[in-house]
PDB file of C-alpha atoms in Angstrom:
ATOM      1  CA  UNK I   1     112.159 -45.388  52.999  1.00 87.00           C
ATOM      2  CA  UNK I   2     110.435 -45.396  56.539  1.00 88.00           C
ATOM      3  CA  UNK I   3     112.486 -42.452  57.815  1.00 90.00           C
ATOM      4  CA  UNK I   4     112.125 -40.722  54.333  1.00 94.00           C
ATOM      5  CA  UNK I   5     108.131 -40.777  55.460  1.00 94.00           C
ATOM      6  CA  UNK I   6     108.462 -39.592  58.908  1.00 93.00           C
ATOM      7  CA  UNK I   7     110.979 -36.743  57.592  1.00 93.00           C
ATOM      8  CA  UNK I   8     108.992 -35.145  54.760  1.00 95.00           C
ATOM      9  CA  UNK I   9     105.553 -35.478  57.316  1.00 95.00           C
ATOM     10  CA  UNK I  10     107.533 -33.889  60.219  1.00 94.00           C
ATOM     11  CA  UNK I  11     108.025 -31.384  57.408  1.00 95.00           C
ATOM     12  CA  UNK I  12     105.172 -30.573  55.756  1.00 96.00           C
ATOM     13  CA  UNK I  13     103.562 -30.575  59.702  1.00 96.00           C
ATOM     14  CA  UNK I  14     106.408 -27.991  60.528  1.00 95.00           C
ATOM     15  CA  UNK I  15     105.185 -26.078  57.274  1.00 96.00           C
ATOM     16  CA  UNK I  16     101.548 -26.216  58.256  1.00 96.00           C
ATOM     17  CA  UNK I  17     102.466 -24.885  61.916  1.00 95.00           C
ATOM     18  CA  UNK I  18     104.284 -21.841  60.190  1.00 95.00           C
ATOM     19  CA  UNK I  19     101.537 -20.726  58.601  1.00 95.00           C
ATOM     20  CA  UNK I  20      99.218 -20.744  61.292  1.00 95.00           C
ATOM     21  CA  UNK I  21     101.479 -19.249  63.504  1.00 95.00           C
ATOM     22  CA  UNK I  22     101.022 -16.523  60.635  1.00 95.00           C
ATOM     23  CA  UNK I  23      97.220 -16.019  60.779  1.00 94.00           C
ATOM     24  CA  UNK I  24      97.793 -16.101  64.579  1.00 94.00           C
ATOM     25  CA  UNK I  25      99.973 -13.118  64.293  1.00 94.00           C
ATOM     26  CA  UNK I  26      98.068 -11.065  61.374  1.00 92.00           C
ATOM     27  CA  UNK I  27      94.666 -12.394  61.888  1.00 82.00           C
ATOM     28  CA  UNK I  28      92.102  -9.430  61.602  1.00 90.00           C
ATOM     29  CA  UNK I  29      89.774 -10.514  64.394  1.00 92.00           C
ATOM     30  CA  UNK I  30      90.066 -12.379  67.752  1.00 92.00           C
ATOM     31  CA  UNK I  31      87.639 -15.916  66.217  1.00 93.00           C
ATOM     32  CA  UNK I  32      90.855 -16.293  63.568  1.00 93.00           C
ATOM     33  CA  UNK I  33      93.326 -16.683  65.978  1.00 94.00           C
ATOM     34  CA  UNK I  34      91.152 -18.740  68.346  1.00 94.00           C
ATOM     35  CA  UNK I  35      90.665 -21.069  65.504  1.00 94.00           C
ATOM     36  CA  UNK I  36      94.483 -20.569  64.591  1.00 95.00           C
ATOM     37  CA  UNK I  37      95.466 -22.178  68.168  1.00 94.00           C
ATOM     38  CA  UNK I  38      93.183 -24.832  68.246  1.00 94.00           C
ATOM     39  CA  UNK I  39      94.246 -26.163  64.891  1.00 95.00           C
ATOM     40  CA  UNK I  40      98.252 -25.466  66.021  1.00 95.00           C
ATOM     41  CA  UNK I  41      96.907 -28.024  69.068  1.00 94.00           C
ATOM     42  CA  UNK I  42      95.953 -30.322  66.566  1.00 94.00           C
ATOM     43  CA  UNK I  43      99.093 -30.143  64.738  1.00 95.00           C
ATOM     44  CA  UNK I  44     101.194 -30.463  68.422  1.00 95.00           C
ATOM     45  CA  UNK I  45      99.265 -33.684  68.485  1.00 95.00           C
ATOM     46  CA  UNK I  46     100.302 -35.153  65.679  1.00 95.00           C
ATOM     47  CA  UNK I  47     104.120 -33.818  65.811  1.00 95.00           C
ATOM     48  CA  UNK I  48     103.909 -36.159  69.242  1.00 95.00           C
ATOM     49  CA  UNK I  49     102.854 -38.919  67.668  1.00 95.00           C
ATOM     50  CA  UNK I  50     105.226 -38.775  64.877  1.00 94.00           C
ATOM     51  CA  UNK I  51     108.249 -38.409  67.762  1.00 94.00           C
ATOM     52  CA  UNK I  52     106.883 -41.196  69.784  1.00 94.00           C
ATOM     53  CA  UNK I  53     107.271 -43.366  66.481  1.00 93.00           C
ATOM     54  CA  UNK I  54     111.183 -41.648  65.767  1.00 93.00           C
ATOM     55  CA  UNK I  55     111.529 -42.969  69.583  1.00 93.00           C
ATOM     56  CA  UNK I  56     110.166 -46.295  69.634  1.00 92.00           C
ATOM     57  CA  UNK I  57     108.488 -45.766  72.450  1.00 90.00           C
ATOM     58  CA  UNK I  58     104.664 -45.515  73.870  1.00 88.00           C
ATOM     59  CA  UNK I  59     105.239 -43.312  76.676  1.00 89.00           C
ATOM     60  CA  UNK I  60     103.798 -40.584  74.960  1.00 91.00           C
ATOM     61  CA  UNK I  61     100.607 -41.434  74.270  1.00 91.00           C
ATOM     62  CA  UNK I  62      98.827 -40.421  77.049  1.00 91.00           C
ATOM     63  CA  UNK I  63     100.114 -37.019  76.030  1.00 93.00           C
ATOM     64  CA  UNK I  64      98.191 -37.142  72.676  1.00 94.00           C
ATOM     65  CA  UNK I  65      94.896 -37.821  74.700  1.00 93.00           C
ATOM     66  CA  UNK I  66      95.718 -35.180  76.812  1.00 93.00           C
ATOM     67  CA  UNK I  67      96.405 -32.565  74.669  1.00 94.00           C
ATOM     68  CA  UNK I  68      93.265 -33.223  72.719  1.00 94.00           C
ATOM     69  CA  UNK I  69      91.692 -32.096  75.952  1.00 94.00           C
ATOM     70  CA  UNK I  70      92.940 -29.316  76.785  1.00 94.00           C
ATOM     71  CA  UNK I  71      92.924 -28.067  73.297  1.00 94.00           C
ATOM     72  CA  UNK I  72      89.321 -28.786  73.621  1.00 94.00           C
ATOM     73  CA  UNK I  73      88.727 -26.745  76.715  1.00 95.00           C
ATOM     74  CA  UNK I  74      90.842 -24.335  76.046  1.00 94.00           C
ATOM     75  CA  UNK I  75      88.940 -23.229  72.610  1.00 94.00           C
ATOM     76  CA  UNK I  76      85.448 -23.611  74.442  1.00 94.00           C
ATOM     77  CA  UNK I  77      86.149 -21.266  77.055  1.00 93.00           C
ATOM     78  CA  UNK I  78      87.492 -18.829  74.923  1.00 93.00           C
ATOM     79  CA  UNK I  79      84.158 -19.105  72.697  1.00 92.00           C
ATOM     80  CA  UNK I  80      82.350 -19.045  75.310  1.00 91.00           C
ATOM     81  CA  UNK I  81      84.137 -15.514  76.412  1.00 91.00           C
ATOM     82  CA  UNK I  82      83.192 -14.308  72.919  1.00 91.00           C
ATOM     83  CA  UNK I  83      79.611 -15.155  72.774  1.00 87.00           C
ATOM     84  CA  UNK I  84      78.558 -14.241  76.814  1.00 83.00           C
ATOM     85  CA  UNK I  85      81.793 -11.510  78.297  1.00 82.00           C
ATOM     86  CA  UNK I  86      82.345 -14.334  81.618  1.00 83.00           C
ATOM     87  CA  UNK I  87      84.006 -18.194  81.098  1.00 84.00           C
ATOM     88  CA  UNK I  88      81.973 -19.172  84.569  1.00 85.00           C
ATOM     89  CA  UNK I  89      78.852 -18.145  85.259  1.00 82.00           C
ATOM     90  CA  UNK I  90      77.199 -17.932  88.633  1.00 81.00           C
ATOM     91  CA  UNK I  91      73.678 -18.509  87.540  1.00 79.00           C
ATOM     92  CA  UNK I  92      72.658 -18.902  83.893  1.00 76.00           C
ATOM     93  CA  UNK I  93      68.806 -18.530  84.354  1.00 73.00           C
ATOM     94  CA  UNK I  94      69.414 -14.803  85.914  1.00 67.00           C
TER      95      UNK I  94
ATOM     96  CA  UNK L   1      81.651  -7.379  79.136  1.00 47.00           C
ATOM     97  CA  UNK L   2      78.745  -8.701  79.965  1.00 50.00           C
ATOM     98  CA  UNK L   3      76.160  -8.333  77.150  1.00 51.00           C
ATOM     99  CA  UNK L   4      72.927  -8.142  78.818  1.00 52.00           C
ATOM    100  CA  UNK L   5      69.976  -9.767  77.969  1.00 53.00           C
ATOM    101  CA  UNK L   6      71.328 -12.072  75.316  1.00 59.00           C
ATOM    102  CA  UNK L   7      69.882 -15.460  75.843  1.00 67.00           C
ATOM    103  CA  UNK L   8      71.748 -18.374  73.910  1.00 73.00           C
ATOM    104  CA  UNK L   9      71.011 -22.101  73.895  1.00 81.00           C
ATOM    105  CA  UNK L  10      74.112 -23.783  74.337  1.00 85.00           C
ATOM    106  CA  UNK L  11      72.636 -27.677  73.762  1.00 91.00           C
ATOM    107  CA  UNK L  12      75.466 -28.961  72.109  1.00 93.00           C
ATOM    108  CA  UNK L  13      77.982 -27.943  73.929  1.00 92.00           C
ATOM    109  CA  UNK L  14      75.936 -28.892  76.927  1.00 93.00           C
ATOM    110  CA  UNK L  15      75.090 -32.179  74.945  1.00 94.00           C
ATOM    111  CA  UNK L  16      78.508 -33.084  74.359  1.00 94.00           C
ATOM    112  CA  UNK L  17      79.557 -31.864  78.146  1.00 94.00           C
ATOM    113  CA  UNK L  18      77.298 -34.588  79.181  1.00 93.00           C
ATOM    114  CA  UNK L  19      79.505 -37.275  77.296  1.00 94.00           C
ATOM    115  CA  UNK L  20      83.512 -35.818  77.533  1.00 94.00           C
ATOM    116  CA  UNK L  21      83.248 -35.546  81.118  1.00 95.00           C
ATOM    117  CA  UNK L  22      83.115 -39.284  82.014  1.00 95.00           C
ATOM    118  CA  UNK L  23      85.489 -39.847  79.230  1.00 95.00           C
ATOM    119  CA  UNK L  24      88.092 -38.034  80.860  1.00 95.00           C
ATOM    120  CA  UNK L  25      86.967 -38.734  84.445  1.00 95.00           C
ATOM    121  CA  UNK L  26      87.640 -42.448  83.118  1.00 95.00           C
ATOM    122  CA  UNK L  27      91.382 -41.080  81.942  1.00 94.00           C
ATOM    123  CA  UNK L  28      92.353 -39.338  84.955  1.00 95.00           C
ATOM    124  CA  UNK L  29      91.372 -42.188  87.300  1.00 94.00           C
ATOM    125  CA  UNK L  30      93.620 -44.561  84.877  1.00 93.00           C
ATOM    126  CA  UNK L  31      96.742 -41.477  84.811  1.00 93.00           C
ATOM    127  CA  UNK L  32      96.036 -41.661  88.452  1.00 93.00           C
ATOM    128  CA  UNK L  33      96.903 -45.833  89.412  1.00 91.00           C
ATOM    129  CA  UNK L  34      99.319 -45.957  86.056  1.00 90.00           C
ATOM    130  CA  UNK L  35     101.560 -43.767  88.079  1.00 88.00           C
ATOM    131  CA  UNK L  36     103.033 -46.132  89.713  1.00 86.00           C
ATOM    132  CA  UNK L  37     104.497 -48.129  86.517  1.00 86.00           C
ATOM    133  CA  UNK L  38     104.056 -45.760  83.758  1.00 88.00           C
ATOM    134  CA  UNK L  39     103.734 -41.925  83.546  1.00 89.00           C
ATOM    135  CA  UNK L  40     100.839 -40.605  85.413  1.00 88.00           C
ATOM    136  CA  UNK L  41     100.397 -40.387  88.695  1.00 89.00           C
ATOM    137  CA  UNK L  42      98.277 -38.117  91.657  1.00 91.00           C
ATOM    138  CA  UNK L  43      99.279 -34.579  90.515  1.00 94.00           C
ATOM    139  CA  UNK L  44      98.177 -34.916  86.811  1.00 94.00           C
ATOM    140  CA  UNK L  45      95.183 -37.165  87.791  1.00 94.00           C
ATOM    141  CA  UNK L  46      93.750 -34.333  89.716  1.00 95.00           C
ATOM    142  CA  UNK L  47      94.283 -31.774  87.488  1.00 95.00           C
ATOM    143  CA  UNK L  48      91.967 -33.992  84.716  1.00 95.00           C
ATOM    144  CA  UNK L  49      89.694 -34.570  87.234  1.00 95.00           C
ATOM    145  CA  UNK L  50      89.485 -30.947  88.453  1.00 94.00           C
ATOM    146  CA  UNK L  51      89.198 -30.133  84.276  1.00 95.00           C
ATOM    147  CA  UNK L  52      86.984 -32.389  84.169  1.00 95.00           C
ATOM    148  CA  UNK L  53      84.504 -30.064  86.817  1.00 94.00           C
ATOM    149  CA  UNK L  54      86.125 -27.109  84.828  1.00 94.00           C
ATOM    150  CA  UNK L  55      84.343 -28.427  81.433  1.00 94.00           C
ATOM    151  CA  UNK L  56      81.015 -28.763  83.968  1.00 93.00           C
ATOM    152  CA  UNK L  57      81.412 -24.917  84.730  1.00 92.00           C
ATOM    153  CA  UNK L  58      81.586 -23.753  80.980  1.00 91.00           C
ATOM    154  CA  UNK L  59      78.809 -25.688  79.975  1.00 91.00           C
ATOM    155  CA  UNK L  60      76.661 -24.976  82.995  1.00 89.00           C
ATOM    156  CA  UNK L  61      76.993 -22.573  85.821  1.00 85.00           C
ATOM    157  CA  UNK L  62      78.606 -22.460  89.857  1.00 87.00           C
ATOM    158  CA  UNK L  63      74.661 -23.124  91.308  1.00 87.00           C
ATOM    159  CA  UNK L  64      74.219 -26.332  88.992  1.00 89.00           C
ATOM    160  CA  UNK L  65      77.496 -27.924  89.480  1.00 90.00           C
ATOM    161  CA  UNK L  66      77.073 -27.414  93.015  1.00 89.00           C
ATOM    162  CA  UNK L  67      73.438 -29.157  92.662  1.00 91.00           C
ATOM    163  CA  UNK L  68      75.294 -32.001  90.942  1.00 90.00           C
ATOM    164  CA  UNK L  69      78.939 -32.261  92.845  1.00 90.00           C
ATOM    165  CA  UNK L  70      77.930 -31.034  96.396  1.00 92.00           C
ATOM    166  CA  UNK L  71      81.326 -31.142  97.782  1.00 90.00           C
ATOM    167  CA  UNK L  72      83.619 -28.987 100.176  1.00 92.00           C
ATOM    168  CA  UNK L  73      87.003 -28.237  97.876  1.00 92.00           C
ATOM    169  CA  UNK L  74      88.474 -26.718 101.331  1.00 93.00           C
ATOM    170  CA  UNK L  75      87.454 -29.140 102.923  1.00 95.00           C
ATOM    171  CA  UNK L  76      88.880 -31.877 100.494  1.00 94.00           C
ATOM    172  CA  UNK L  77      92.289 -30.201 100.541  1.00 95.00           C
ATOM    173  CA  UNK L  78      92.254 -30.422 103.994  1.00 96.00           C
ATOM    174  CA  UNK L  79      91.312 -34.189 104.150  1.00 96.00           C
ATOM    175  CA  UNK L  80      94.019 -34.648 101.164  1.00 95.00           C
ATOM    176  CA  UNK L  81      96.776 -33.319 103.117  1.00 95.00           C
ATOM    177  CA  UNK L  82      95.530 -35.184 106.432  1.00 95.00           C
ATOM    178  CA  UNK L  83      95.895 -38.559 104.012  1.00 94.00           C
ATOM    179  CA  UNK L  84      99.387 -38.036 103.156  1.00 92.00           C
ATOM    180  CA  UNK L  85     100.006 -37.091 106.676  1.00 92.00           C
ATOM    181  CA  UNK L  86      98.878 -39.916 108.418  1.00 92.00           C
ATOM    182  CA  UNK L  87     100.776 -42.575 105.610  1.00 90.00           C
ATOM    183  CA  UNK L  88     103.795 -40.914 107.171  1.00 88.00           C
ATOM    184  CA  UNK L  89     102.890 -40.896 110.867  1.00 90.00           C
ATOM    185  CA  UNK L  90     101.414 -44.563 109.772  1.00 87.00           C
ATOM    186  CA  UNK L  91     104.881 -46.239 109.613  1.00 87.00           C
ATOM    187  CA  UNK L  92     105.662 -45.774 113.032  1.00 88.00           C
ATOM    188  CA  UNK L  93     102.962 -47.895 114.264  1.00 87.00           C
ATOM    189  CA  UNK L  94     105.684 -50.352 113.009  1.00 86.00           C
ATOM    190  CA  UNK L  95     108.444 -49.299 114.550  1.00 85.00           C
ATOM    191  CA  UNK L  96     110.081 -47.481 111.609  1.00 87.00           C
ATOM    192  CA  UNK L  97     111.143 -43.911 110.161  1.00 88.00           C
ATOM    193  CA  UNK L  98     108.726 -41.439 109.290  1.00 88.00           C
ATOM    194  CA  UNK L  99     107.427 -41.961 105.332  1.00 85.00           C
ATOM    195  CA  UNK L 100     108.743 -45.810 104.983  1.00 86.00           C
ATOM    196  CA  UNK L 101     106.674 -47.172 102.739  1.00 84.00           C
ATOM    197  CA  UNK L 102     106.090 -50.943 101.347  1.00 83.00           C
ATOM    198  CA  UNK L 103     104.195 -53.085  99.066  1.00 84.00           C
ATOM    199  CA  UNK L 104     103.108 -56.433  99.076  1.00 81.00           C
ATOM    200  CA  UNK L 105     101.580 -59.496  96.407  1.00 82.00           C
ATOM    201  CA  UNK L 106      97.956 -60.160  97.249  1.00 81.00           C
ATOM    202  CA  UNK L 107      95.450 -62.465  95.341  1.00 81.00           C
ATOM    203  CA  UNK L 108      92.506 -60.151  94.207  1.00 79.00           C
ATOM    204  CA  UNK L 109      89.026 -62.028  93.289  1.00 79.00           C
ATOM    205  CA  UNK L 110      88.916 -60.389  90.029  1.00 78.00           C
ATOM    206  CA  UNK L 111      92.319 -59.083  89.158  1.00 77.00           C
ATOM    207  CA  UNK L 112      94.242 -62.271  90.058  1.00 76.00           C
ATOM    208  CA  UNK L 113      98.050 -61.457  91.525  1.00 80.00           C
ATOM    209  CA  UNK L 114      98.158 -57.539  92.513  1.00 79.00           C
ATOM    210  CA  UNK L 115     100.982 -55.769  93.349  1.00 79.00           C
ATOM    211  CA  UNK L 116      99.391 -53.082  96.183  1.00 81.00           C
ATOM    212  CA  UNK L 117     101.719 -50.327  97.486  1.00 84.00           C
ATOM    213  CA  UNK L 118     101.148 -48.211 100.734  1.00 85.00           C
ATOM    214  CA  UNK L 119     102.459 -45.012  98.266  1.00 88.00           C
ATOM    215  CA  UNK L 120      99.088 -45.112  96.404  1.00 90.00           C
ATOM    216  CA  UNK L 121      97.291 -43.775  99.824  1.00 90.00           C
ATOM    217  CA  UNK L 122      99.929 -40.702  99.965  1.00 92.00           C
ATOM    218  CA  UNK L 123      99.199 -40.386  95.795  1.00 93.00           C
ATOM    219  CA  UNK L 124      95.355 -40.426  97.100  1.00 94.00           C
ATOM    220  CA  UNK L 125      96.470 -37.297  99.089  1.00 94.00           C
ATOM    221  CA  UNK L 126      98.198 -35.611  96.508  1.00 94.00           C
ATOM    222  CA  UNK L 127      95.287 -36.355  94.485  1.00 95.00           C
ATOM    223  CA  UNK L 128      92.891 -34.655  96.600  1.00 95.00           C
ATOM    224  CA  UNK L 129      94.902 -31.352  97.272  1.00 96.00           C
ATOM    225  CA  UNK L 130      95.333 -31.009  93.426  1.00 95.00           C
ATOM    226  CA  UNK L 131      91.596 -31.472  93.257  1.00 95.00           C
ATOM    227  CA  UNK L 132      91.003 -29.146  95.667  1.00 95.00           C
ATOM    228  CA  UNK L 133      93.407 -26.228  95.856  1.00 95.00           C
ATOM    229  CA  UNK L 134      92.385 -25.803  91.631  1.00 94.00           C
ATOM    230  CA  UNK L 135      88.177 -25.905  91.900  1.00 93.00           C
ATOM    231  CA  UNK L 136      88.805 -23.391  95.093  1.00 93.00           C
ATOM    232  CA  UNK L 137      90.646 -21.415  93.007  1.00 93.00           C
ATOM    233  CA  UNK L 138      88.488 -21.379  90.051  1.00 90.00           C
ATOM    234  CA  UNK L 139      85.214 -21.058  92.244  1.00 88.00           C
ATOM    235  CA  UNK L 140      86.181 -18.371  93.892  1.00 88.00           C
ATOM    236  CA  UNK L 141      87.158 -16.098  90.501  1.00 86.00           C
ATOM    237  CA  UNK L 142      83.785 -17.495  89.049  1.00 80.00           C
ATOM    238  CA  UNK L 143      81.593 -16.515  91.924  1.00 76.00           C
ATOM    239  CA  UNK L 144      83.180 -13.041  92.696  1.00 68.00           C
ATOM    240  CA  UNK L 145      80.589 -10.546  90.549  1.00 62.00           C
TER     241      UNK L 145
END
């Protein structure tokens, strides 16, 4: 029953993955795929915390944590390319 | 790419800046003295840390996080790799090869029984050239106009 639940959510995660990995490729404009990644980071979260229960083990939990980081950078320095042309400014008042 | 003279008010992003970066200052500084037991260690402590400042630099600019975190990176690196130098050079004050390190039980006020290991110092080196070699990186391609 338990492995029945981790197989058909590993599944329907792979599924999900698929299909963002498809609006990553076709996506009409640069915004859709930024948003395409960060939710595929979300998904690599959860696919690691779904292994690290197939496992038995807690070693991989500092992964999760850090993975919801760098998604979180990641996707605000590509906004942030968007919406200004530079990731690091010199001098924002200029 | 620049667009010019587009002024934006980033006060959420700069509002939640103000909040993530201790939160993962907090988790690098506990990947950094977990490395010993569990996976972690000096190399992906620093790079938190040095994402960390990198989160600081999106949200802000090079002249405020330079107000806020006056610090030398070349300087740093240099001190980092001095560190794990001298833990090396340190063993022979006792007579034994180059890089022999040890550990000890020692009975902290607050921690109680403490297992403290001369490797930590050399992880504090490693920690610092991480830091350092990635923000001199990243300042210099942010600065250059």
């Amino acid at each position: 029953m338990f492995e029945t639940v981790i197989i058909i959510s590993l599944a329907l995660i792979a599924i999900s993955s698929f299909l963002l990995i498809i609006r990553l490729i076709k996506g009409p404009s640069v915004p859709d795929r930024a948003v395409s990644l960060d939710a595929f980071g979300i998904n690599l979260i959860a696919i690691t915390a779904i292994i690290s229960v197939v496992l038995k083990t807690n070693a991989f939990l500092d992964v999760i944590l850090l993975l919801g980081i760098l998604a979180f950078i990641g996707t605000v320095a590509i906004a942030k390319f968007l919406e200004k042309g530079e990731i690091v400014e010199n001098d924002r008042d200029q | 790419m620049k667009k010019a003279g587009r002024k934006t008010n980033d006060i959420i992003l700069q509002t939640i800046t103000k909040i993530v970066v201790f939160i993962i200052m907090i988790f690098s500084l506990y990947l950094f003295f977990a490395g010993h037991n569990a996976p972690g260690g000096g190399f992906i402590g620093g790079l938190m840390t040095s994402s960390a400042i990198v989160l600081l630099l999106i949200a802000y600019d090079v002249k405020t996080v330079k107000k806020i975190l006056p610090v030398n990176y070349i300087m740093m690196t240099a001190v980092g790799l001095f560190i794990a130098v001298m833990t090396g050079v340190g063993s022979f004050i006792f007579g034994v090869p180059f890089l022999t390190h040890t550990f000890g039980h020692f009975h902290l006020p607050v921690l109680g029984d403490t297992e403290l290991a001369t490797a930590v110092l050399f992880d504090l080196g490693v920690y610092l050239v991480v830091i350092g070699v990635t923000m001199t990186i990243i300042q210099t391609i942010g600065e250059t106009e």
